[in-house]
Every structure is written in structure tokens, then in C-alpha cells.
Coordinates of C-alpha atoms in Angstrom, one line a residue:
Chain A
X1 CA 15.4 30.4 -5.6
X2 CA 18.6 32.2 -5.5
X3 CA 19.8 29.8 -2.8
X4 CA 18.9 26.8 -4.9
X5 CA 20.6 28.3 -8.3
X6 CA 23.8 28.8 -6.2
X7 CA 23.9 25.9 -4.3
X8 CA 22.9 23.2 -7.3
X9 CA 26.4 21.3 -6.3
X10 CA 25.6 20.6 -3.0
X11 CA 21.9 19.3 -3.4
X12 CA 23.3 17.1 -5.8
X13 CA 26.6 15.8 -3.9
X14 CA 23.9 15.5 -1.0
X15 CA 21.2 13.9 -3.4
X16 CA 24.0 11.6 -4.3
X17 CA 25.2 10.2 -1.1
X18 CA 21.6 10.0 0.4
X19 CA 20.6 7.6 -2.6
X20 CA 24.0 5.4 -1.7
X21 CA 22.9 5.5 2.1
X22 CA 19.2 3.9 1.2
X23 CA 20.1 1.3 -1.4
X24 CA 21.9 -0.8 0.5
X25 CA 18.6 -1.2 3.8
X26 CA 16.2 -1.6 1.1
X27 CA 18.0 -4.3 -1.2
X28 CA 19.1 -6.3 1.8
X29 CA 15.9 -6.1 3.6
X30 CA 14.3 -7.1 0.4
X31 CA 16.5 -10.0 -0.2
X32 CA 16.4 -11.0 3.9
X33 CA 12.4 -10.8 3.7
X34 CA 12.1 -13.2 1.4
X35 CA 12.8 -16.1 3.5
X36 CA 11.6 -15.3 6.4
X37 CA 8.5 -13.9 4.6
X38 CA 7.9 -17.5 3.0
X39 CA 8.8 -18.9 6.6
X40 CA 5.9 -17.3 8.3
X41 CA 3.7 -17.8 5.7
X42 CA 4.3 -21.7 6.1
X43 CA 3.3 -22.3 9.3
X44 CA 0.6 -20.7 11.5
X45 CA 2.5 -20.4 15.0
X46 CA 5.4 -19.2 13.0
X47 CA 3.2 -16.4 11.1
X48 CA 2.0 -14.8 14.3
X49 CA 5.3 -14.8 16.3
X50 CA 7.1 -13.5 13.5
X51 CA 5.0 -11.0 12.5
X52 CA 4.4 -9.6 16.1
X53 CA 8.6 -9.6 16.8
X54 CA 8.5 -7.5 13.6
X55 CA 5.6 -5.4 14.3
X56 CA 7.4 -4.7 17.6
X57 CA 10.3 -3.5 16.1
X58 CA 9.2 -1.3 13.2
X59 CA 7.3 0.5 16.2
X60 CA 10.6 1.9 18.5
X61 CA 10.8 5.1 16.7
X62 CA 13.7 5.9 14.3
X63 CA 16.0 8.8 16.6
X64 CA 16.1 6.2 19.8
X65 CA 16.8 3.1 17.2
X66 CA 19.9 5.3 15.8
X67 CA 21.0 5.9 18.8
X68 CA 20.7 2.1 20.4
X69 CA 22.4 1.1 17.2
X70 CA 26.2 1.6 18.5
X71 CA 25.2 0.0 21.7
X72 CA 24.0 -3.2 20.1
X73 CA 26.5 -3.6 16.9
X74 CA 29.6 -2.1 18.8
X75 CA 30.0 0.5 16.2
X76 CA 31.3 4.5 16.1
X77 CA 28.4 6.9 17.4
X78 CA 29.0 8.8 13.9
X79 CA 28.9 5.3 12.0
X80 CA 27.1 5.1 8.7
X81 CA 26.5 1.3 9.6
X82 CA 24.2 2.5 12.3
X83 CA 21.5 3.9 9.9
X84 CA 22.4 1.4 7.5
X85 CA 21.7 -1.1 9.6
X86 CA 18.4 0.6 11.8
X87 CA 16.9 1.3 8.2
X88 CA 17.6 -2.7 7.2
X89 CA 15.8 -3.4 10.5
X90 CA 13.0 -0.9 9.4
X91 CA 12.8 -2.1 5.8
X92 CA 12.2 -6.2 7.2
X93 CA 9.0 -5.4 9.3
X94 CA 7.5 -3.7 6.8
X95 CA 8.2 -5.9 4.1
X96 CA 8.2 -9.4 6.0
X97 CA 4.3 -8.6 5.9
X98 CA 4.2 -8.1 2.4
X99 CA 5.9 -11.3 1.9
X100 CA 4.4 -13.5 3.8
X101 CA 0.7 -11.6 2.6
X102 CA 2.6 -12.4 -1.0
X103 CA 3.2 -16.2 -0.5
X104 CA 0.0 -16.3 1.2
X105 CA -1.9 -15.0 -2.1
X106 CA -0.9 -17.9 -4.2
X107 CA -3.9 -20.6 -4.9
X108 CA -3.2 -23.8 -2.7
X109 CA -4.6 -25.9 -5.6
X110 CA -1.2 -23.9 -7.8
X111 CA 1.1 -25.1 -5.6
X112 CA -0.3 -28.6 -5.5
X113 CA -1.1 -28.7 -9.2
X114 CA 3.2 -27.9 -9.0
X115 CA 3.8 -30.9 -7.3
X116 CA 1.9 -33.1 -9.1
X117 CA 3.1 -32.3 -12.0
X118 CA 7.0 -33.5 -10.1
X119 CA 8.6 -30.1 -9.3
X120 CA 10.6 -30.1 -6.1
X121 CA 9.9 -28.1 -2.8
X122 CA 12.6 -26.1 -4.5
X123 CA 12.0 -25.4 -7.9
X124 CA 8.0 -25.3 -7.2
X125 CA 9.5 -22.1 -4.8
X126 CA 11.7 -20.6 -7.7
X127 CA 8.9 -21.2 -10.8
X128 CA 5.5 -21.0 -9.0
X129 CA 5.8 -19.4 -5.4
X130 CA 8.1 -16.6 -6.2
X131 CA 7.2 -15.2 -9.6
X132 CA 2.8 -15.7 -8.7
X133 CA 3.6 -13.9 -5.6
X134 CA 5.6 -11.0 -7.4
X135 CA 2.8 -8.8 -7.6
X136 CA 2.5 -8.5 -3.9
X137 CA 6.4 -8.3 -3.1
X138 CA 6.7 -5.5 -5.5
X139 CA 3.8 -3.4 -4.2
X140 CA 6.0 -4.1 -0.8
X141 CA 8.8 -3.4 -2.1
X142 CA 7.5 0.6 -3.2
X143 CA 5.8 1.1 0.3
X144 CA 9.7 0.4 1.9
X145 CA 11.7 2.3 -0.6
X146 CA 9.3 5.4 0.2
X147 CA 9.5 5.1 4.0
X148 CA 13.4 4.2 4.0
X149 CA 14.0 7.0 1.9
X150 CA 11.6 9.5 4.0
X151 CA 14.0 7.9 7.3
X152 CA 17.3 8.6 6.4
X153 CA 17.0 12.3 6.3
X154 CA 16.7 11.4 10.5
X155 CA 20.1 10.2 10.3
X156 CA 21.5 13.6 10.2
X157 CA 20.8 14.5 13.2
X158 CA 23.6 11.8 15.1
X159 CA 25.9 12.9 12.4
X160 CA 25.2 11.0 9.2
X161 CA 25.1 12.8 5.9
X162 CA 22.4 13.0 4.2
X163 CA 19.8 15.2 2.5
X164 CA 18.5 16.0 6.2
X165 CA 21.8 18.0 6.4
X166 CA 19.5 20.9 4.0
X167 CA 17.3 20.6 6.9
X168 CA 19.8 21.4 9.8
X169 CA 21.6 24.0 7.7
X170 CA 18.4 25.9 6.7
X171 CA 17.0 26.2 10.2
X172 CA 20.3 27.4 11.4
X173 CA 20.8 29.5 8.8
X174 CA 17.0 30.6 8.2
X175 CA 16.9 29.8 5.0
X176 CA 13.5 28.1 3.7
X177 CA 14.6 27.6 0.0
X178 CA 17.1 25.3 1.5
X179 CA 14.7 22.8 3.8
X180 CA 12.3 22.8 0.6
X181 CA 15.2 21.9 -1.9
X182 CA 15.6 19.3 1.0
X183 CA 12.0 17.9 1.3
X184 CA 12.1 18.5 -2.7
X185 CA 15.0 16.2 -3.5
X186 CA 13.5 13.3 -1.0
X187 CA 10.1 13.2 -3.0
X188 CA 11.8 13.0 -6.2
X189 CA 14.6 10.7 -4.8
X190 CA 11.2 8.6 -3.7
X191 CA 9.6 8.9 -7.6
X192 CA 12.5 8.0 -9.2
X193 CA 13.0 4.7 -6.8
X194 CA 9.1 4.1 -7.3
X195 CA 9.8 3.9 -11.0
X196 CA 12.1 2.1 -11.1
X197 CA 10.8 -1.0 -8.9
X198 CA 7.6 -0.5 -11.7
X199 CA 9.5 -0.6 -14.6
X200 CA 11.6 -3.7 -13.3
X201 CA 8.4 -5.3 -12.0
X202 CA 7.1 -5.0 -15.9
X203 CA 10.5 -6.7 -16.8
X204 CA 10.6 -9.0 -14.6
X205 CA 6.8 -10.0 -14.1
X206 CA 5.9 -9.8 -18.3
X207 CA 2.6 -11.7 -17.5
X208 CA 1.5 -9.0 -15.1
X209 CA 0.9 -6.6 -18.3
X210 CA -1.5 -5.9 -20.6
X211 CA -4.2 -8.1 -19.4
X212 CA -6.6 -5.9 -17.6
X213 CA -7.4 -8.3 -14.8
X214 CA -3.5 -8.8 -14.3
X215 CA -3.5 -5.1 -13.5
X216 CA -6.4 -5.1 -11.4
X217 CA -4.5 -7.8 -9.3
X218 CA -1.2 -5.6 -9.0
X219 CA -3.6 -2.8 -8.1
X220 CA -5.3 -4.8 -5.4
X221 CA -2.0 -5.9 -4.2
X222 CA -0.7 -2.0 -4.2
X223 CA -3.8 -1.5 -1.8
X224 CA -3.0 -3.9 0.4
X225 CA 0.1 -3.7 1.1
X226 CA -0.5 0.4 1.4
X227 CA -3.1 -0.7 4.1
X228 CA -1.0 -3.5 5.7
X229 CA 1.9 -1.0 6.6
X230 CA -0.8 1.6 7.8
X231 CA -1.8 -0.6 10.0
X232 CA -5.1 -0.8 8.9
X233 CA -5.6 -4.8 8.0
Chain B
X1 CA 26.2 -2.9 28.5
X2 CA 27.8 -0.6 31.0
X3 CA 26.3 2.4 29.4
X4 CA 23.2 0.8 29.3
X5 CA 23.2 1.0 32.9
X6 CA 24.0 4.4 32.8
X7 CA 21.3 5.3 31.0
X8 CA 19.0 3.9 33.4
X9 CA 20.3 5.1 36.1
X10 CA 19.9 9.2 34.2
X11 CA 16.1 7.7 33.6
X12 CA 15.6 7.0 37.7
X13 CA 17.3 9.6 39.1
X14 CA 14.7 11.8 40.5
X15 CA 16.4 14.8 39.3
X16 CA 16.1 13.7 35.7
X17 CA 12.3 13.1 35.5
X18 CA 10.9 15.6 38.7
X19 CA 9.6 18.8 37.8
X20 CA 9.0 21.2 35.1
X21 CA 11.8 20.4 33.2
X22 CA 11.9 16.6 34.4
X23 CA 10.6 13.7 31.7
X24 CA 7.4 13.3 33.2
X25 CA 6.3 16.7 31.6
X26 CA 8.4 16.0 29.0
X27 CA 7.0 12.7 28.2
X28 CA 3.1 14.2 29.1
X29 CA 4.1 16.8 26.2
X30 CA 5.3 13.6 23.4
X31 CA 1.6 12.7 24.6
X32 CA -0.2 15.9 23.9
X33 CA 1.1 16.3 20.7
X34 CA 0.5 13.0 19.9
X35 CA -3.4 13.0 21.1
X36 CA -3.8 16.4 20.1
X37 CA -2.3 15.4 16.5
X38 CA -4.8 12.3 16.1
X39 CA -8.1 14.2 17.4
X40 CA -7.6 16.8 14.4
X41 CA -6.9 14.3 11.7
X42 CA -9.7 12.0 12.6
X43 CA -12.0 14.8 12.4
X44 CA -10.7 15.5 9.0
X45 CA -10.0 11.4 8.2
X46 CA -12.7 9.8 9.2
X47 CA -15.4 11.2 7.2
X48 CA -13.1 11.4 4.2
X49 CA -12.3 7.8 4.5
X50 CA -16.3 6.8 4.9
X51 CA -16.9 8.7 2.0
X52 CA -14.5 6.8 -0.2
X53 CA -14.8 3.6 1.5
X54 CA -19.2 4.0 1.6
X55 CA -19.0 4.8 -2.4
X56 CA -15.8 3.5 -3.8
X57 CA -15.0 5.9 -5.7
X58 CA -11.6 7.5 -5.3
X59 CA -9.7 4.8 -3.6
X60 CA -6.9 4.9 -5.5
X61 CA -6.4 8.4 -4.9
X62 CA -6.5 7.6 -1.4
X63 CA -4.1 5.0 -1.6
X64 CA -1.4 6.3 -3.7
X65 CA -1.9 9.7 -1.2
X66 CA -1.5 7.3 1.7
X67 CA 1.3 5.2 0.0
X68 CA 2.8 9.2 -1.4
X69 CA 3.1 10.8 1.8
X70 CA 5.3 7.8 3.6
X71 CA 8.2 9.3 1.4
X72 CA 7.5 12.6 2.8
X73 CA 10.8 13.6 5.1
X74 CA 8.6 15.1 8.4
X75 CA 11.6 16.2 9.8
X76 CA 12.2 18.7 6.9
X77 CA 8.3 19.5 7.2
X78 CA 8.4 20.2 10.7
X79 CA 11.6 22.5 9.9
X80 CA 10.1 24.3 6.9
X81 CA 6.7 24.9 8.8
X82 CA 9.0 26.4 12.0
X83 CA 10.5 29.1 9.7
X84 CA 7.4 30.1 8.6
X85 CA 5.4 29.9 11.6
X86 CA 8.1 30.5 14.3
X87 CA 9.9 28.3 17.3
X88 CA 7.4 26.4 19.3
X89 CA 4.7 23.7 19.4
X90 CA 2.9 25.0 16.6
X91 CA 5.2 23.8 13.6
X92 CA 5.5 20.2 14.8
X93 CA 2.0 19.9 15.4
X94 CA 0.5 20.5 12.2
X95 CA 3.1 18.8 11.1
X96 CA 1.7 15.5 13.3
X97 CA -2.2 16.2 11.6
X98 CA -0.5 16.3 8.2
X99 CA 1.2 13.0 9.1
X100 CA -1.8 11.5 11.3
X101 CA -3.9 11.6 8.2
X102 CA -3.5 9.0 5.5
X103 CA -3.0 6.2 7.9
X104 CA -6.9 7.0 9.4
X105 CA -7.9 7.7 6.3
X106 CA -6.5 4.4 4.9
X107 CA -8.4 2.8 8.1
X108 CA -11.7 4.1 7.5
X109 CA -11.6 3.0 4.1
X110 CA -10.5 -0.1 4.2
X111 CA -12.7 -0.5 6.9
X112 CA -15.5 -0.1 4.9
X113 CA -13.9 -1.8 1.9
X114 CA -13.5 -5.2 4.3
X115 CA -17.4 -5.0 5.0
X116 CA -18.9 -7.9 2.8
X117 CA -20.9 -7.0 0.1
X118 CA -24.1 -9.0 0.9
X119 CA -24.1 -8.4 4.3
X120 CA -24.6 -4.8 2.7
X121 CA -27.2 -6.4 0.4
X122 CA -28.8 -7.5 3.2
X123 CA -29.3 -4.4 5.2
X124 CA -30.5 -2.4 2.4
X125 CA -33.1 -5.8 1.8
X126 CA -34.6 -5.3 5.8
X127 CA -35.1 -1.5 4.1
X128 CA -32.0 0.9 5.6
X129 CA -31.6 3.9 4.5
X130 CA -28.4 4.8 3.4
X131 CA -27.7 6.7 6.4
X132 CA -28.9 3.2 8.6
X133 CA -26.3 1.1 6.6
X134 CA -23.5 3.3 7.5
X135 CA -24.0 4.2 10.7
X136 CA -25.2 0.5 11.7
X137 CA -23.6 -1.9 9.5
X138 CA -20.5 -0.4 8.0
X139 CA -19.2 1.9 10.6
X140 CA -19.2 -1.2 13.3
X141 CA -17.8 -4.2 11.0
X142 CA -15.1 -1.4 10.3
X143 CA -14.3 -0.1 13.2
X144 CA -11.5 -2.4 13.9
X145 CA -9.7 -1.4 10.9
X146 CA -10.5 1.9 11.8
X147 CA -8.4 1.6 15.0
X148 CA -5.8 0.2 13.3
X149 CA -5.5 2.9 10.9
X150 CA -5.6 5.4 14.3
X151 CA -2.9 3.3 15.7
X152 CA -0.5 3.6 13.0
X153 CA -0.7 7.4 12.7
X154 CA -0.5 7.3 16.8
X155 CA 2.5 5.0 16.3
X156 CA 4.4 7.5 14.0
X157 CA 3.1 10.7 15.7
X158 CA 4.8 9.6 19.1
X159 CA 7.9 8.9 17.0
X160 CA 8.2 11.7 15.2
X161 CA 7.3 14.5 18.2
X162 CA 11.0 13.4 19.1
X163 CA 12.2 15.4 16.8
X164 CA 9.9 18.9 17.9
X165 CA 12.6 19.6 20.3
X166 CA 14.7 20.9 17.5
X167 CA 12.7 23.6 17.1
X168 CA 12.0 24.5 20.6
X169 CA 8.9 22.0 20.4
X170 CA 9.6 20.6 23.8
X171 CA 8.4 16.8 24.0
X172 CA 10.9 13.9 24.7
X173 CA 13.4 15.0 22.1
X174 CA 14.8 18.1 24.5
X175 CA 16.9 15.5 26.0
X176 CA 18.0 13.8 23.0
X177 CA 19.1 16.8 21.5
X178 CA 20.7 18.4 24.5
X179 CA 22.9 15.4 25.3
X180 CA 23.7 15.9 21.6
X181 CA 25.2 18.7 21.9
X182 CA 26.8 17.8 25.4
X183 CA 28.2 14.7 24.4
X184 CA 26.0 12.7 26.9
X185 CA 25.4 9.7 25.7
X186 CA 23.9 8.4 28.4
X187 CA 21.3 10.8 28.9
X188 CA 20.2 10.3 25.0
X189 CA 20.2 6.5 25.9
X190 CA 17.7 7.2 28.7
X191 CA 15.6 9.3 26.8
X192 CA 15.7 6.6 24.0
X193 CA 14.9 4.3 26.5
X194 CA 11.8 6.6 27.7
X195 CA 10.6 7.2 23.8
X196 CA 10.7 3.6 23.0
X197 CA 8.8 2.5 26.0
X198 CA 6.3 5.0 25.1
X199 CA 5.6 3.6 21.8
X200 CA 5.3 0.2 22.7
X201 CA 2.8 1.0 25.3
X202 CA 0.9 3.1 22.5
X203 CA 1.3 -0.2 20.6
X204 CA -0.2 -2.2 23.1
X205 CA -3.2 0.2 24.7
X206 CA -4.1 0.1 20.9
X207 CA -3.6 -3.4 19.6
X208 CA -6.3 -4.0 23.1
X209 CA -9.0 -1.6 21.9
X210 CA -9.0 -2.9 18.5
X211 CA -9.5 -6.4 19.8
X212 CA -12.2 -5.0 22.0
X213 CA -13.9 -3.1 19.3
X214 CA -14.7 -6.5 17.4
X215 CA -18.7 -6.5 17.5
X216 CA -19.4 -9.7 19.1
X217 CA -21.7 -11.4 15.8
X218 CA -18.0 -10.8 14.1
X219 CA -15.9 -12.8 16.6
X220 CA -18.0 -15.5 17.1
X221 CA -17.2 -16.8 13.2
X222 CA -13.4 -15.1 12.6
X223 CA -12.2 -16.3 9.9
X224 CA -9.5 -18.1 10.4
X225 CA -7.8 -18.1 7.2
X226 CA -5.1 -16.2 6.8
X227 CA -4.8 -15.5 3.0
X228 CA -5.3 -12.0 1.3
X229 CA -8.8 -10.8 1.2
X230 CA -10.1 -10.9 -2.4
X231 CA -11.1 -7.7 -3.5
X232 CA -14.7 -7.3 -2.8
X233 CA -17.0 -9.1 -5.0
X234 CA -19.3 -7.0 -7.3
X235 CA -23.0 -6.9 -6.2
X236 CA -24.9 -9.5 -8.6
X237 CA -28.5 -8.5 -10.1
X238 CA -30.8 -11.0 -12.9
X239 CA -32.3 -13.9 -12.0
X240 CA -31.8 -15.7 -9.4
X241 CA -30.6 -19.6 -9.9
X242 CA -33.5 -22.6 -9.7
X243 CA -31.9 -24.9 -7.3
X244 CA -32.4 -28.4 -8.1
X245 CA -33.5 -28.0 -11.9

């Protein structure tokens, strides 16, 4: 504990820039997922190429995709961008699943009750495919933040700061307190992110709340998409 | 693309994957922890997973453990277990059963979870015991899922025993790590190369069982739809409906 009390500024300076370094993979892989989410959904041949290409990718293992990262983009070997962009990669074939699973989930008879009633391909997309599928993005969306914010603590090791730098330091240095404080701050870094996708999911999805089989839908949706990036389904 | 090439040429140059100390071993190491790693958590998995899966009770626990333990950094575990236990294989690999765990478990419940409710109707109808309707009905209609769950937590183990090198672990990760520290990039290039070819080949051997574990009633009628599963239906008891009145 002694290490911890005397250290406080660095776990937080470290906290800090780890948070800055995740935001960025997991917003943009959100926003890019969307689209090619609804894509794959649409049509059958495109569903199964997709989702294997993306399959394929979230399997090469996190050290080797760092390290293939400066090859590829052209970057620094100590460039941020190359976790940046390894973790976007990451953060799209886990949640291009989830999307497509999300668009999927919405009632064909919805969608053409939409149209009848005159909405465009468009607005049917923004008013009835987007928010119906919410449920399903968001429980998506929770499953990436944890794993992006679990990966980046890898980054360390080819030179970009994060909280994995507690890790390095406390092996060198022998000090336990200092890998725990480590693995500590990730799982609350990984809380606080959970939280706050809920919270905005209550904002954003109001119908979603309250209404007991609303919730037993989010929960099913939770499930799933815990299964779907577990491979199990 | 010119390193690239160099990197291939460290992975076939016989001096680079010959002997004790050549990638062969190396890569027959990744595989034992990996193996090793899956064996122990399916023992402890499976049966947890049945359990929840055969009486629905406790699923969400096992999901939000499942859905938890993603955010848990396994570098920093495999580091915090190697202080306590010492340098060597030991750390890393109870670090791989911690992280083999909730994907199998996920797997064997959902497995069981997928199995349609009447089908389980009818087997306890034809008069299973409850013991027959696992071990004949449930456990083979799941097993695909089941391998899918063991894939995953293969999938992540080979990733992750990368990283046992740094504390004396052996595995793949030696060469990473020591062309770290010599500036070779290169040789971490080649032992990238090795690592990722490993895991897609993982991917593949599994993605073939778990088409081959299909029981042959199921694959005759696959469903072809590919729209979320509904939750499974609740069993329905009282009288049955008079067609035709």
C-alpha cells in the first residue's frame, strides 16, 4: 500500500493517458460498424464474407498486430497511431457482429409497416432501424469498450504509454502493489466506461426503461452479444 | 515490403527455427500452454456451464462474469502471478485457465440454452431421466456451441502465451521480446508472422470440428434464417387447444 499512497500521481497521470489512448478505437469502431454492420445484415453473401474477413482479423493476436501496424500504415515503431489504429481494427470485428446481429433483430413486418406508412430508405434507417436495434449495439458496444480497454495495456510493451507501464515497472522493480494498482485501475477504468455506455443507453434509448419486458430484451441482447464475441453462437 | 522479406527470410533460415532454442520448440511450447490451458478450464467449465445452462438459474452471473473478465488486463495477471509464484511457465499458465474459462463456460451454456424447449419436452415425454436428457439430448444439440466456446478461449490463449516470454515463460514471445531489446525488427516480424499463422490455423482446425460436431438430425433442417434467436420460450402446461372447434 505504501507504494500506491506514494505513487497516487503517477497512476493517475497513467490512468489519464490510457483513457485518451482507448476512446478514440472504440468511438471510431463504433461509428465505422455501423454501416458496415447494416451492410452485412442486408444481404446474405455479404453477411458471411464480411463477418468471416472480420472474424479473421480479430483472431491475429494483439503483440504481432502491433508490431505489423508500422509495416502496413508507414508509421514510427513507437507511434501511438499503431495501437490506435490495431485497437480500431479490434473494436470493428467485434462490434460488426453485434451490428449486423442488431439490424438483424428488428421485425421485417417494422420495417415494412415503415414504408408503408412513406418513410424513405433513409429516414426508415435513422427512425426505425437505428433506435429498434439500440438495444443490441449497446450491449456491443460494453463487450468492445471492456476488451479495448483490457488491450491497450499490451501496447506498452512496443513502447506506448499506458497503464501496462505499472506492469513493466513492477516486474522490473518487484514490486506487486504496483502490477495490482495496474490491473486495479484497468477494471475500474472498464466500470466507469460500462457506466457510462448504460447511462447514455437510458438517455438515449427512453423506451428501453421501466417496462419490464423492455429490460428483458436489453438483457437478452447483453447475452448475446457476451456469447457472440465468445465465440459461442 | 522490404522488411517483410526480411522477416521471412529470419523465419526460414534453418538456424532460426532448428533446435532447442529454434521456433519449432518454441512454437510446440505457445501450443502446450495453450492445450494445457484449455484441458484445465474445460474440466472446471464445462460442468459449471451444464449446470447453469441444464437449470437456468444463474445465467446472468455467468454472463456478466464472462462479459467482466474481457476487461481483465492478462498481461498484468500473468505479471502479478510471476512475482508471487516465481519466473517460469507456472505464472502464465494459470493465468491461460483463468482466461480459458468464461468463454467454455459461456459455450456450454449457451449450448444448452439454444436447445429447444420441446424438443426437451419431448424427451422427458419418451420417459428420460434427467440424467438421459442431458447426456442424450442437451449435451449433443450443444455441442457445437460448446466448441465454439473452446475455440474462443483457444483463440485468446495462443494470443496471449506471447506474452509468457516476459517472464521467462518461453513460448513464441522469446523472440518478440529479444528482438525488442536488440532492435531487430525483423526477427519480431518473423515471429509475428509465426504467431499469427498459428492462430489462424487454431481458427481453422476449430471452425472444422464444430462443423463436424453438428449431429446429423440437426443439419439436415438448419435453419437458415439468420436473425437473433428469441430467448427460449417458456414451457406451456393447461389444456391443450381443440383444433377445429
Amino acid at each position: 500500500m505504501k507504494w500506491v499512497e506514494s505513487n497516487l500521481g503517477l497512476v493517475w497521470d497513467l490512468t489519464l493517458t490510457h483513457v485518451a489512448l482507448c476512446i478514440p478505437p472504440i468511438v471510431i469502431g463504433f461509428l465505422l460498424s455501423i454501416p458496415i454492420g447494416w451492410f452485412a445484415n442486408r444481404f446474405r453473401v455479404s453477411r458471411g464474407t464480411i463477418l468471416v474477413v472480420l472474424g479473421l482479423l480479430y483472431t491475429i493476436p494483439s503483440l504481432p498486430l502491433f508490431i505489423f501496424m508500422p509495416l502496413i500504415l508507414g508509421t514510427s515503431q513507437v507511434s501511438s497511431l499503431n495501437v490506435t489504429v490495431a485497437l480500431t481494427i479490434y473494436a470493428v470485428a467485434l462490434m460488426v457482429r453485434s451490428a449486423s446481429d442488431g439490424f438483424g433483430s428488428v421485425d421485417s413486418d417494422i420495417l415494412q409497416a415503415a414504408s408503408a406508412m412513406g418513410y424513405s430508405g433513409w429516414q426508415r434507417f435513422w427512425r426505425v432501424e437505428l433506435p429498434l436495434s439500440g438495444p443490441v449495439l449497446l450491449a456491443g458496444l460494453r463487450v468492445v469498450s471492456a476488451s479495448t480497454v483490457s488491450l491497450a495495456t499490451i501496447g506498452s510493451v512496443i513502447g506506448v504509454t499506458s497503464l501496462g507501464y505499472l506492469f513493466l515497472n513492477g516486474l522490473q522493480r518487484t514490486i506487486p502493489a504496483e502490477v495490482a494498482s495496474g490491473i486495479v485501475a484497468v477494471l475500474v477504468i472498464a466500470v466507469v466506461f460500462d457506466l457510462v455506455i448504460v447511462l447514455a443507453g437510458r438517455l438515449l434509448l427512453p423506451w428501453n426503461r421501466g417496462d419490464r419486458s423492455a429490460r428483458a430484451t436489453a438483457r437478452a441482447a447483453r447475452r448475446r452479444a457476451v456469447l457472440v464475441a465468445e465465440g459461442a453462437s | 515490403m522490404n522488411l517483410l522479406g526480411e522477416g521471412i527470410a529470419w523465419i526460414v533460415d534453418p538456424a532460426n527455427y532448428a533446435g532447442p532454442q529454434g521456433w519449432i520448440v518454441r512454437m510446440l511450447e505457445q501450443l502446450f500452454y495453450t492445450f494445457g490451458a484449455i484441458a484445465v478450464a474445460a474440466v472446471i467449465a464445462i460442468p459449471l456451464g451444464y449446470l447453469v445452462g441444464h437449470t437456468g438459474r444463474g445465467r446472468d452471473i455467468a454472463v456478466s462474469l464472462s462479459g467482466g473478465f474481457r476487461a481483465l488486463p492478462s498481461f498484468g495477471v500473468i505479471i502479478l502471478l510471476a512475482l508471487g509464484l516465481g519466473i517460469g511457465f507456472k505464472a502464465p499458465l494459470l493465468t491461460f485457465v483463468i482466461i480459458a474459462i468464461p468463454p467454455i463456460l459461456a459455450g456450454a451454456y449457451a449450448g444448452f440454452e439454444a436447445v429447444d424447449r420441446k424438443t426437451i419436452d419431448a424427451a422427458r415425454a419418451m420417459g428420460m431421466t434427467e440424467w438421459q436428457v442431458m447426456t442424450r439430448v442437451e449435451v449433443p444439440l450443444g455441442l457445437p456451441l460448446l466448441i465454439g466456446g473452446v475455440r474462443s478461449s483457444a483463440l485468446q490463449v495462443v494470443a496471449t502465451a506471447t506474452l509468457a516470454a516476459y517472464v521467462s515463460g518461453g513460448a513464441l514471445g522469446v523472440f518478440i521480446f529479444q528482438a525488442f531489446a536488440t532492435r531487430d525488427y525483423p526477427q519480431a516480424l518473423g515471429a509475428s508472422v509465426i504467431v499469427t499463422a498459428l492462430a489462424l490455423a487454431l481458427e481453422g482446425i476449430f471452425a472444422l470440428i464444430q462443423k463436424l460436431v453438428v449431429p446429423r438430425g440437426v443439419v439436415a433442417k438448419e435453419p437458415k434464417d439468420v436473425r437473433a434467436r428469441a430467448p427460449r420460450p417458456r414451457a406451456t402446461t393447461g389444456i391443450p387447444v381443440q383444433e377445429g372447434k
